[in-house]
């Protein structure tokens, strides 16, 4: 129940194309869903996040789609660029009085070809 | 820059040794998390502290321990090191109970020879 599944494991997209990464969760107590981008040798950096009371959030070329009933959410990268080549992690968290419990997906390695 | 500072950036040591990794969270963040990332692997949650108290434990070995000090900085102690402990160790911080993102440092790369 604590797992977050993520697919695909790796993704190759042509420059200008759309990159789509999917995640699924089981625990309905999760109430915050961030996406992180990680470049080699660097720490993961927050890309975009969504709460379950909205179905979509867009920031620039990055969009999260959220389907609460299916317990699924996805990241869409429009007009993908070579600079987007990185590993992407989805995550889900729930909070209590003492902090948040984050569960990360296994990651997707994205390669955008020039 | 996430505002989370980790030192040292690199650490090379021998098997059987003990090391301490240090993390300074973002100003105002009460929660500190430690993660391990082995080569080309995902983020393995080790332990979480909130305002000085241990809050959650993940897959942390008994040879590993951590603490969060009154000034909110945290240290991760790794002892009796083995070759398999070689990895990137990340610290992350967040504000606290309410939904807020984790902010990661750039990690400490540990190499055990």
PDB file of N, CA, C and O in Angstrom, chain A residues 43-89:
ATOM      1  N   UNK A  43      21.234  16.661  -6.597  1.00  0.00           N
ATOM      2  CA  UNK A  43      20.066  16.227  -5.844  1.00  0.00           C
ATOM      3  C   UNK A  43      18.800  16.424  -6.648  1.00  0.00           C
ATOM      4  O   UNK A  43      18.745  17.276  -7.542  1.00  0.00           O
ATOM      5  N   UNK A  44      17.772  15.641  -6.353  1.00  0.00           N
ATOM      6  CA  UNK A  44      16.485  15.842  -7.030  1.00  0.00           C
ATOM      7  C   UNK A  44      15.958  17.246  -6.746  1.00  0.00           C
ATOM      8  O   UNK A  44      16.071  17.744  -5.628  1.00  0.00           O
ATOM      9  N   UNK A  45      15.388  17.859  -7.753  1.00  0.00           N
ATOM     10  CA  UNK A  45      14.835  19.203  -7.628  1.00  0.00           C
ATOM     11  C   UNK A  45      13.347  19.164  -7.930  1.00  0.00           C
ATOM     12  O   UNK A  45      12.917  18.527  -8.886  1.00  0.00           O
ATOM     13  N   UNK A  46      12.574  19.838  -7.097  1.00  0.00           N
ATOM     14  CA  UNK A  46      11.124  19.887  -7.304  1.00  0.00           C
ATOM     15  C   UNK A  46      10.808  20.511  -8.652  1.00  0.00           C
ATOM     16  O   UNK A  46      11.288  21.597  -8.977  1.00  0.00           O
ATOM     17  N   UNK A  47       9.966  19.818  -9.408  1.00  0.00           N
ATOM     18  CA  UNK A  47       9.573  20.282 -10.737  1.00  0.00           C
ATOM     19  C   UNK A  47       8.174  20.905 -10.693  1.00  0.00           C
ATOM     20  O   UNK A  47       7.952  22.030 -11.088  1.00  0.00           O
ATOM     21  N   UNK A  48       7.246  20.144 -10.180  1.00  0.00           N
ATOM     22  CA  UNK A  48       5.853  20.563 -10.135  1.00  0.00           C
ATOM     23  C   UNK A  48       5.139  19.633  -9.168  1.00  0.00           C
ATOM     24  O   UNK A  48       5.558  18.492  -8.972  1.00  0.00           O
ATOM     25  N   UNK A  49       4.081  20.118  -8.539  1.00  0.00           N
ATOM     26  CA  UNK A  49       3.360  19.292  -7.576  1.00  0.00           C
ATOM     27  C   UNK A  49       1.865  19.572  -7.674  1.00  0.00           C
ATOM     28  O   UNK A  49       1.453  20.653  -8.118  1.00  0.00           O
ATOM     29  N   UNK A  50       1.076  18.589  -7.217  1.00  0.00           N
ATOM     30  CA  UNK A  50      -0.366  18.734  -7.295  1.00  0.00           C
ATOM     31  C   UNK A  50      -1.007  18.153  -6.048  1.00  0.00           C
ATOM     32  O   UNK A  50      -0.453  17.251  -5.412  1.00  0.00           O
ATOM     33  N   UNK A  51      -2.152  18.707  -5.673  1.00  0.00           N
ATOM     34  CA  UNK A  51      -2.960  18.144  -4.605  1.00  0.00           C
ATOM     35  C   UNK A  51      -4.176  17.478  -5.208  1.00  0.00           C
ATOM     36  O   UNK A  51      -4.611  17.865  -6.297  1.00  0.00           O
ATOM     37  N   UNK A  52      -4.788  16.513  -4.540  1.00  0.00           N
ATOM     38  CA  UNK A  52      -5.833  15.704  -5.172  1.00  0.00           C
ATOM     39  C   UNK A  52      -7.155  16.419  -5.402  1.00  0.00           C
ATOM     40  O   UNK A  52      -8.078  15.825  -5.958  1.00  0.00           O
ATOM     41  N   UNK A  53      -7.249  17.676  -5.003  1.00  0.00           N
ATOM     42  CA  UNK A  53      -8.497  18.387  -5.242  1.00  0.00           C
ATOM     43  C   UNK A  53      -8.536  19.045  -6.627  1.00  0.00           C
ATOM     44  O   UNK A  53      -9.541  19.662  -6.987  1.00  0.00           O
ATOM     45  N   UNK A  54      -7.467  18.909  -7.398  1.00  0.00           N
ATOM     46  CA  UNK A  54      -7.453  19.404  -8.778  1.00  0.00           C
ATOM     47  C   UNK A  54      -7.060  18.275  -9.706  1.00  0.00           C
ATOM     48  O   UNK A  54      -6.386  17.330  -9.317  1.00  0.00           O
ATOM     49  N   UNK A  55      -7.503  18.364 -10.953  1.00  0.00           N
ATOM     50  CA  UNK A  55      -7.244  17.278 -11.897  1.00  0.00           C
ATOM     51  C   UNK A  55      -6.065  17.574 -12.818  1.00  0.00           C
ATOM     52  O   UNK A  55      -5.548  16.672 -13.472  1.00  0.00           O
ATOM     53  N   UNK A  56      -5.654  18.821 -12.865  1.00  0.00           N
ATOM     54  CA  UNK A  56      -4.550  19.154 -13.749  1.00  0.00           C
ATOM     55  C   UNK A  56      -3.855  20.415 -13.248  1.00  0.00           C
ATOM     56  O   UNK A  56      -4.485  21.339 -12.738  1.00  0.00           O
ATOM     57  N   UNK A  57      -2.542  20.432 -13.411  1.00  0.00           N
ATOM     58  CA  UNK A  57      -1.769  21.623 -13.079  1.00  0.00           C
ATOM     59  C   UNK A  57      -0.700  21.800 -14.131  1.00  0.00           C
ATOM     60  O   UNK A  57      -0.012  20.834 -14.476  1.00  0.00           O
ATOM     61  N   UNK A  58      -0.569  23.015 -14.621  1.00  0.00           N
ATOM     62  CA  UNK A  58       0.387  23.284 -15.690  1.00  0.00           C
ATOM     63  C   UNK A  58       1.344  24.375 -15.262  1.00  0.00           C
ATOM     64  O   UNK A  58       0.942  25.406 -14.727  1.00  0.00           O
ATOM     65  N   UNK A  59       2.618  24.122 -15.515  1.00  0.00           N
ATOM     66  CA  UNK A  59       3.640  25.140 -15.287  1.00  0.00           C
ATOM     67  C   UNK A  59       4.604  25.110 -16.466  1.00  0.00           C
ATOM     68  O   UNK A  59       5.420  24.207 -16.587  1.00  0.00           O
ATOM     69  N   UNK A  60       4.435  26.083 -17.339  1.00  0.00           N
ATOM     70  CA  UNK A  60       5.268  26.130 -18.536  1.00  0.00           C
ATOM     71  C   UNK A  60       5.016  24.920 -19.407  1.00  0.00           C
ATOM     72  O   UNK A  60       3.880  24.610 -19.757  1.00  0.00           O
ATOM     73  N   UNK A  61       6.078  24.195 -19.729  1.00  0.00           N
ATOM     74  CA  UNK A  61       5.935  23.014 -20.586  1.00  0.00           C
ATOM     75  C   UNK A  61       5.563  21.757 -19.810  1.00  0.00           C
ATOM     76  O   UNK A  61       5.380  20.696 -20.409  1.00  0.00           O
ATOM     77  N   UNK A  62       5.476  21.863 -18.492  1.00  0.00           N
ATOM     78  CA  UNK A  62       5.219  20.701 -17.642  1.00  0.00           C
ATOM     79  C   UNK A  62       3.785  20.710 -17.117  1.00  0.00           C
ATOM     80  O   UNK A  62       3.317  21.720 -16.599  1.00  0.00           O
ATOM     81  N   UNK A  63       3.119  19.559 -17.272  1.00  0.00           N
ATOM     82  CA  UNK A  63       1.740  19.421 -16.817  1.00  0.00           C
ATOM     83  C   UNK A  63       1.590  18.136 -16.030  1.00  0.00           C
ATOM     84  O   UNK A  63       2.097  17.087 -16.445  1.00  0.00           O
ATOM     85  N   UNK A  64       0.915  18.233 -14.875  1.00  0.00           N
ATOM     86  CA  UNK A  64       0.522  17.031 -14.143  1.00  0.00           C
ATOM     87  C   UNK A  64      -0.962  16.805 -14.400  1.00  0.00           C
ATOM     88  O   UNK A  64      -1.770  17.722 -14.230  1.00  0.00           O
ATOM     89  N   UNK A  65      -1.296  15.566 -14.761  1.00  0.00           N
ATOM     90  CA  UNK A  65      -2.699  15.156 -14.832  1.00  0.00           C
ATOM     91  C   UNK A  65      -2.958  14.196 -13.683  1.00  0.00           C
ATOM     92  O   UNK A  65      -2.159  13.289 -13.446  1.00  0.00           O
ATOM     93  N   UNK A  66      -4.063  14.404 -12.977  1.00  0.00           N
ATOM     94  CA  UNK A  66      -4.335  13.612 -11.785  1.00  0.00           C
ATOM     95  C   UNK A  66      -5.716  12.990 -11.886  1.00  0.00           C
ATOM     96  O   UNK A  66      -6.700  13.689 -12.145  1.00  0.00           O
ATOM     97  N   UNK A  67      -5.784  11.672 -11.695  1.00  0.00           N
ATOM     98  CA  UNK A  67      -7.050  10.951 -11.726  1.00  0.00           C
ATOM     99  C   UNK A  67      -7.249  10.292 -10.368  1.00  0.00           C
ATOM    100  O   UNK A  67      -6.700   9.222 -10.100  1.00  0.00           O
ATOM    101  N   UNK A  68      -8.024  10.954  -9.537  1.00  0.00           N
ATOM    102  CA  UNK A  68      -8.178  10.488  -8.159  1.00  0.00           C
ATOM    103  C   UNK A  68      -8.864   9.132  -8.088  1.00  0.00           C
ATOM    104  O   UNK A  68      -8.472   8.263  -7.299  1.00  0.00           O
ATOM    105  N   UNK A  69      -9.889   8.925  -8.907  1.00  0.00           N
ATOM    106  CA  UNK A  69     -10.635   7.667  -8.836  1.00  0.00           C
ATOM    107  C   UNK A  69      -9.779   6.480  -9.273  1.00  0.00           C
ATOM    108  O   UNK A  69      -9.893   5.382  -8.741  1.00  0.00           O
ATOM    109  N   UNK A  70      -8.904   6.720 -10.245  1.00  0.00           N
ATOM    110  CA  UNK A  70      -8.022   5.648 -10.715  1.00  0.00           C
ATOM    111  C   UNK A  70      -6.746   5.558  -9.905  1.00  0.00           C
ATOM    112  O   UNK A  70      -5.956   4.629 -10.088  1.00  0.00           O
ATOM    113  N   UNK A  71      -6.525   6.523  -9.037  1.00  0.00           N
ATOM    114  CA  UNK A  71      -5.298   6.600  -8.234  1.00  0.00           C
ATOM    115  C   UNK A  71      -4.067   6.600  -9.141  1.00  0.00           C
ATOM    116  O   UNK A  71      -3.127   5.806  -8.946  1.00  0.00           O
ATOM    117  N   UNK A  72      -4.129   7.470 -10.130  1.00  0.00           N
ATOM    118  CA  UNK A  72      -3.038   7.584 -11.078  1.00  0.00           C
ATOM    119  C   UNK A  72      -2.735   9.055 -11.334  1.00  0.00           C
ATOM    120  O   UNK A  72      -3.637   9.905 -11.265  1.00  0.00           O
ATOM    121  N   UNK A  73      -1.486   9.342 -11.627  1.00  0.00           N
ATOM    122  CA  UNK A  73      -1.121  10.696 -12.031  1.00  0.00           C
ATOM    123  C   UNK A  73       0.057  10.604 -12.999  1.00  0.00           C
ATOM    124  O   UNK A  73       0.802   9.625 -12.998  1.00  0.00           O
ATOM    125  N   UNK A  74       0.149  11.605 -13.834  1.00  0.00           N
ATOM    126  CA  UNK A  74       1.160  11.548 -14.877  1.00  0.00           C
ATOM    127  C   UNK A  74       1.781  12.924 -15.107  1.00  0.00           C
ATOM    128  O   UNK A  74       1.179  13.950 -14.813  1.00  0.00           O
ATOM    129  N   UNK A  75       2.993  12.871 -15.630  1.00  0.00           N
ATOM    130  CA  UNK A  75       3.727  14.084 -15.997  1.00  0.00           C
ATOM    131  C   UNK A  75       3.831  14.131 -17.512  1.00  0.00           C
ATOM    132  O   UNK A  75       4.233  13.146 -18.136  1.00  0.00           O
ATOM    133  N   UNK A  76       3.432  15.257 -18.071  1.00  0.00           N
ATOM    134  CA  UNK A  76       3.572  15.486 -19.501  1.00  0.00           C
ATOM    135  C   UNK A  76       4.579  16.617 -19.702  1.00  0.00           C
ATOM    136  O   UNK A  76       4.435  17.687 -19.097  1.00  0.00           O
ATOM    137  N   UNK A  77       5.581  16.359 -20.536  1.00  0.00           N
ATOM    138  CA  UNK A  77       6.540  17.403 -20.900  1.00  0.00           C
ATOM    139  C   UNK A  77       6.310  17.718 -22.368  1.00  0.00           C
ATOM    140  O   UNK A  77       6.575  16.870 -23.243  1.00  0.00           O
ATOM    141  N   UNK A  78       5.801  18.902 -22.618  1.00  0.00           N
ATOM    142  CA  UNK A  78       5.534  19.323 -23.991  1.00  0.00           C
ATOM    143  C   UNK A  78       6.799  19.892 -24.612  1.00  0.00           C
ATOM    144  O   UNK A  78       7.671  20.412 -23.897  1.00  0.00           O
ATOM    145  N   UNK A  79       6.892  19.781 -25.953  1.00  0.00           N
ATOM    146  CA  UNK A  79       8.046  20.354 -26.661  1.00  0.00           C
ATOM    147  C   UNK A  79       9.346  19.959 -25.957  1.00  0.00           C
ATOM    148  O   UNK A  79      10.161  20.810 -25.583  1.00  0.00           O
ATOM    149  N   UNK A  80       9.545  18.676 -25.753  1.00  0.00           N
ATOM    150  CA  UNK A  80      10.705  18.183 -25.008  1.00  0.00           C
ATOM    151  C   UNK A  80      12.009  18.670 -25.643  1.00  0.00           C
ATOM    152  O   UNK A  80      12.139  18.713 -26.880  1.00  0.00           O
ATOM    153  N   UNK A  81      12.955  19.032 -24.782  1.00  0.00           N
ATOM    154  CA  UNK A  81      14.245  19.557 -25.210  1.00  0.00           C
ATOM    155  C   UNK A  81      15.381  18.675 -24.692  1.00  0.00           C
ATOM    156  O   UNK A  81      15.230  18.022 -23.657  1.00  0.00           O
ATOM    157  N   UNK A  82      16.521  18.687 -25.389  1.00  0.00           N
ATOM    158  CA  UNK A  82      17.664  17.892 -24.894  1.00  0.00           C
ATOM    159  C   UNK A  82      18.023  18.217 -23.451  1.00  0.00           C
ATOM    160  O   UNK A  82      18.456  17.345 -22.703  1.00  0.00           O
ATOM    161  N   UNK A  83      17.826  19.459 -23.037  1.00  0.00           N
ATOM    162  CA  UNK A  83      18.098  19.851 -21.661  1.00  0.00           C
ATOM    163  C   UNK A  83      17.159  19.229 -20.647  1.00  0.00           C
ATOM    164  O   UNK A  83      17.407  19.296 -19.438  1.00  0.00           O
ATOM    165  N   UNK A  84      16.074  18.608 -21.126  1.00  0.00           N
ATOM    166  CA  UNK A  84      15.151  17.904 -20.225  1.00  0.00           C
ATOM    167  C   UNK A  84      15.641  16.505 -19.900  1.00  0.00           C
ATOM    168  O   UNK A  84      15.051  15.813 -19.071  1.00  0.00           O
ATOM    169  N   UNK A  85      16.698  16.075 -20.588  1.00  0.00           N
ATOM    170  CA  UNK A  85      17.234  14.731 -20.349  1.00  0.00           C
ATOM    171  C   UNK A  85      17.699  14.629 -18.903  1.00  0.00           C
ATOM    172  O   UNK A  85      18.613  15.334 -18.472  1.00  0.00           O
ATOM    173  N   UNK A  86      17.058  13.765 -18.159  1.00  0.00           N
ATOM    174  CA  UNK A  86      17.294  13.632 -16.720  1.00  0.00           C
ATOM    175  C   UNK A  86      16.498  12.432 -16.234  1.00  0.00           C
ATOM    176  O   UNK A  86      15.786  11.785 -17.000  1.00  0.00           O
ATOM    177  N   UNK A  87      16.614  12.162 -14.936  1.00  0.00           N
ATOM    178  CA  UNK A  87      15.771  11.138 -14.316  1.00  0.00           C
ATOM    179  C   UNK A  87      14.643  11.838 -13.576  1.00  0.00           C
ATOM    180  O   UNK A  87      14.876  12.817 -12.864  1.00  0.00           O
ATOM    181  N   UNK A  88      13.447  11.344 -13.760  1.00  0.00           N
ATOM    182  CA  UNK A  88      12.260  11.942 -13.154  1.00  0.00           C
ATOM    183  C   UNK A  88      11.665  10.969 -12.141  1.00  0.00           C
ATOM    184  O   UNK A  88      11.489   9.784 -12.419  1.00  0.00           O
ATOM    185  N   UNK A  89      11.375  11.501 -10.969  1.00  0.00           N
ATOM    186  CA  UNK A  89      10.767  10.709  -9.905  1.00  0.00           C
ATOM    187  C   UNK A  89       9.399  11.292  -9.562  1.00  0.00           C
ATOM    188  O   UNK A  89       9.279  12.500  -9.313  1.00  0.00           O
TER     189      UNK A  89
END
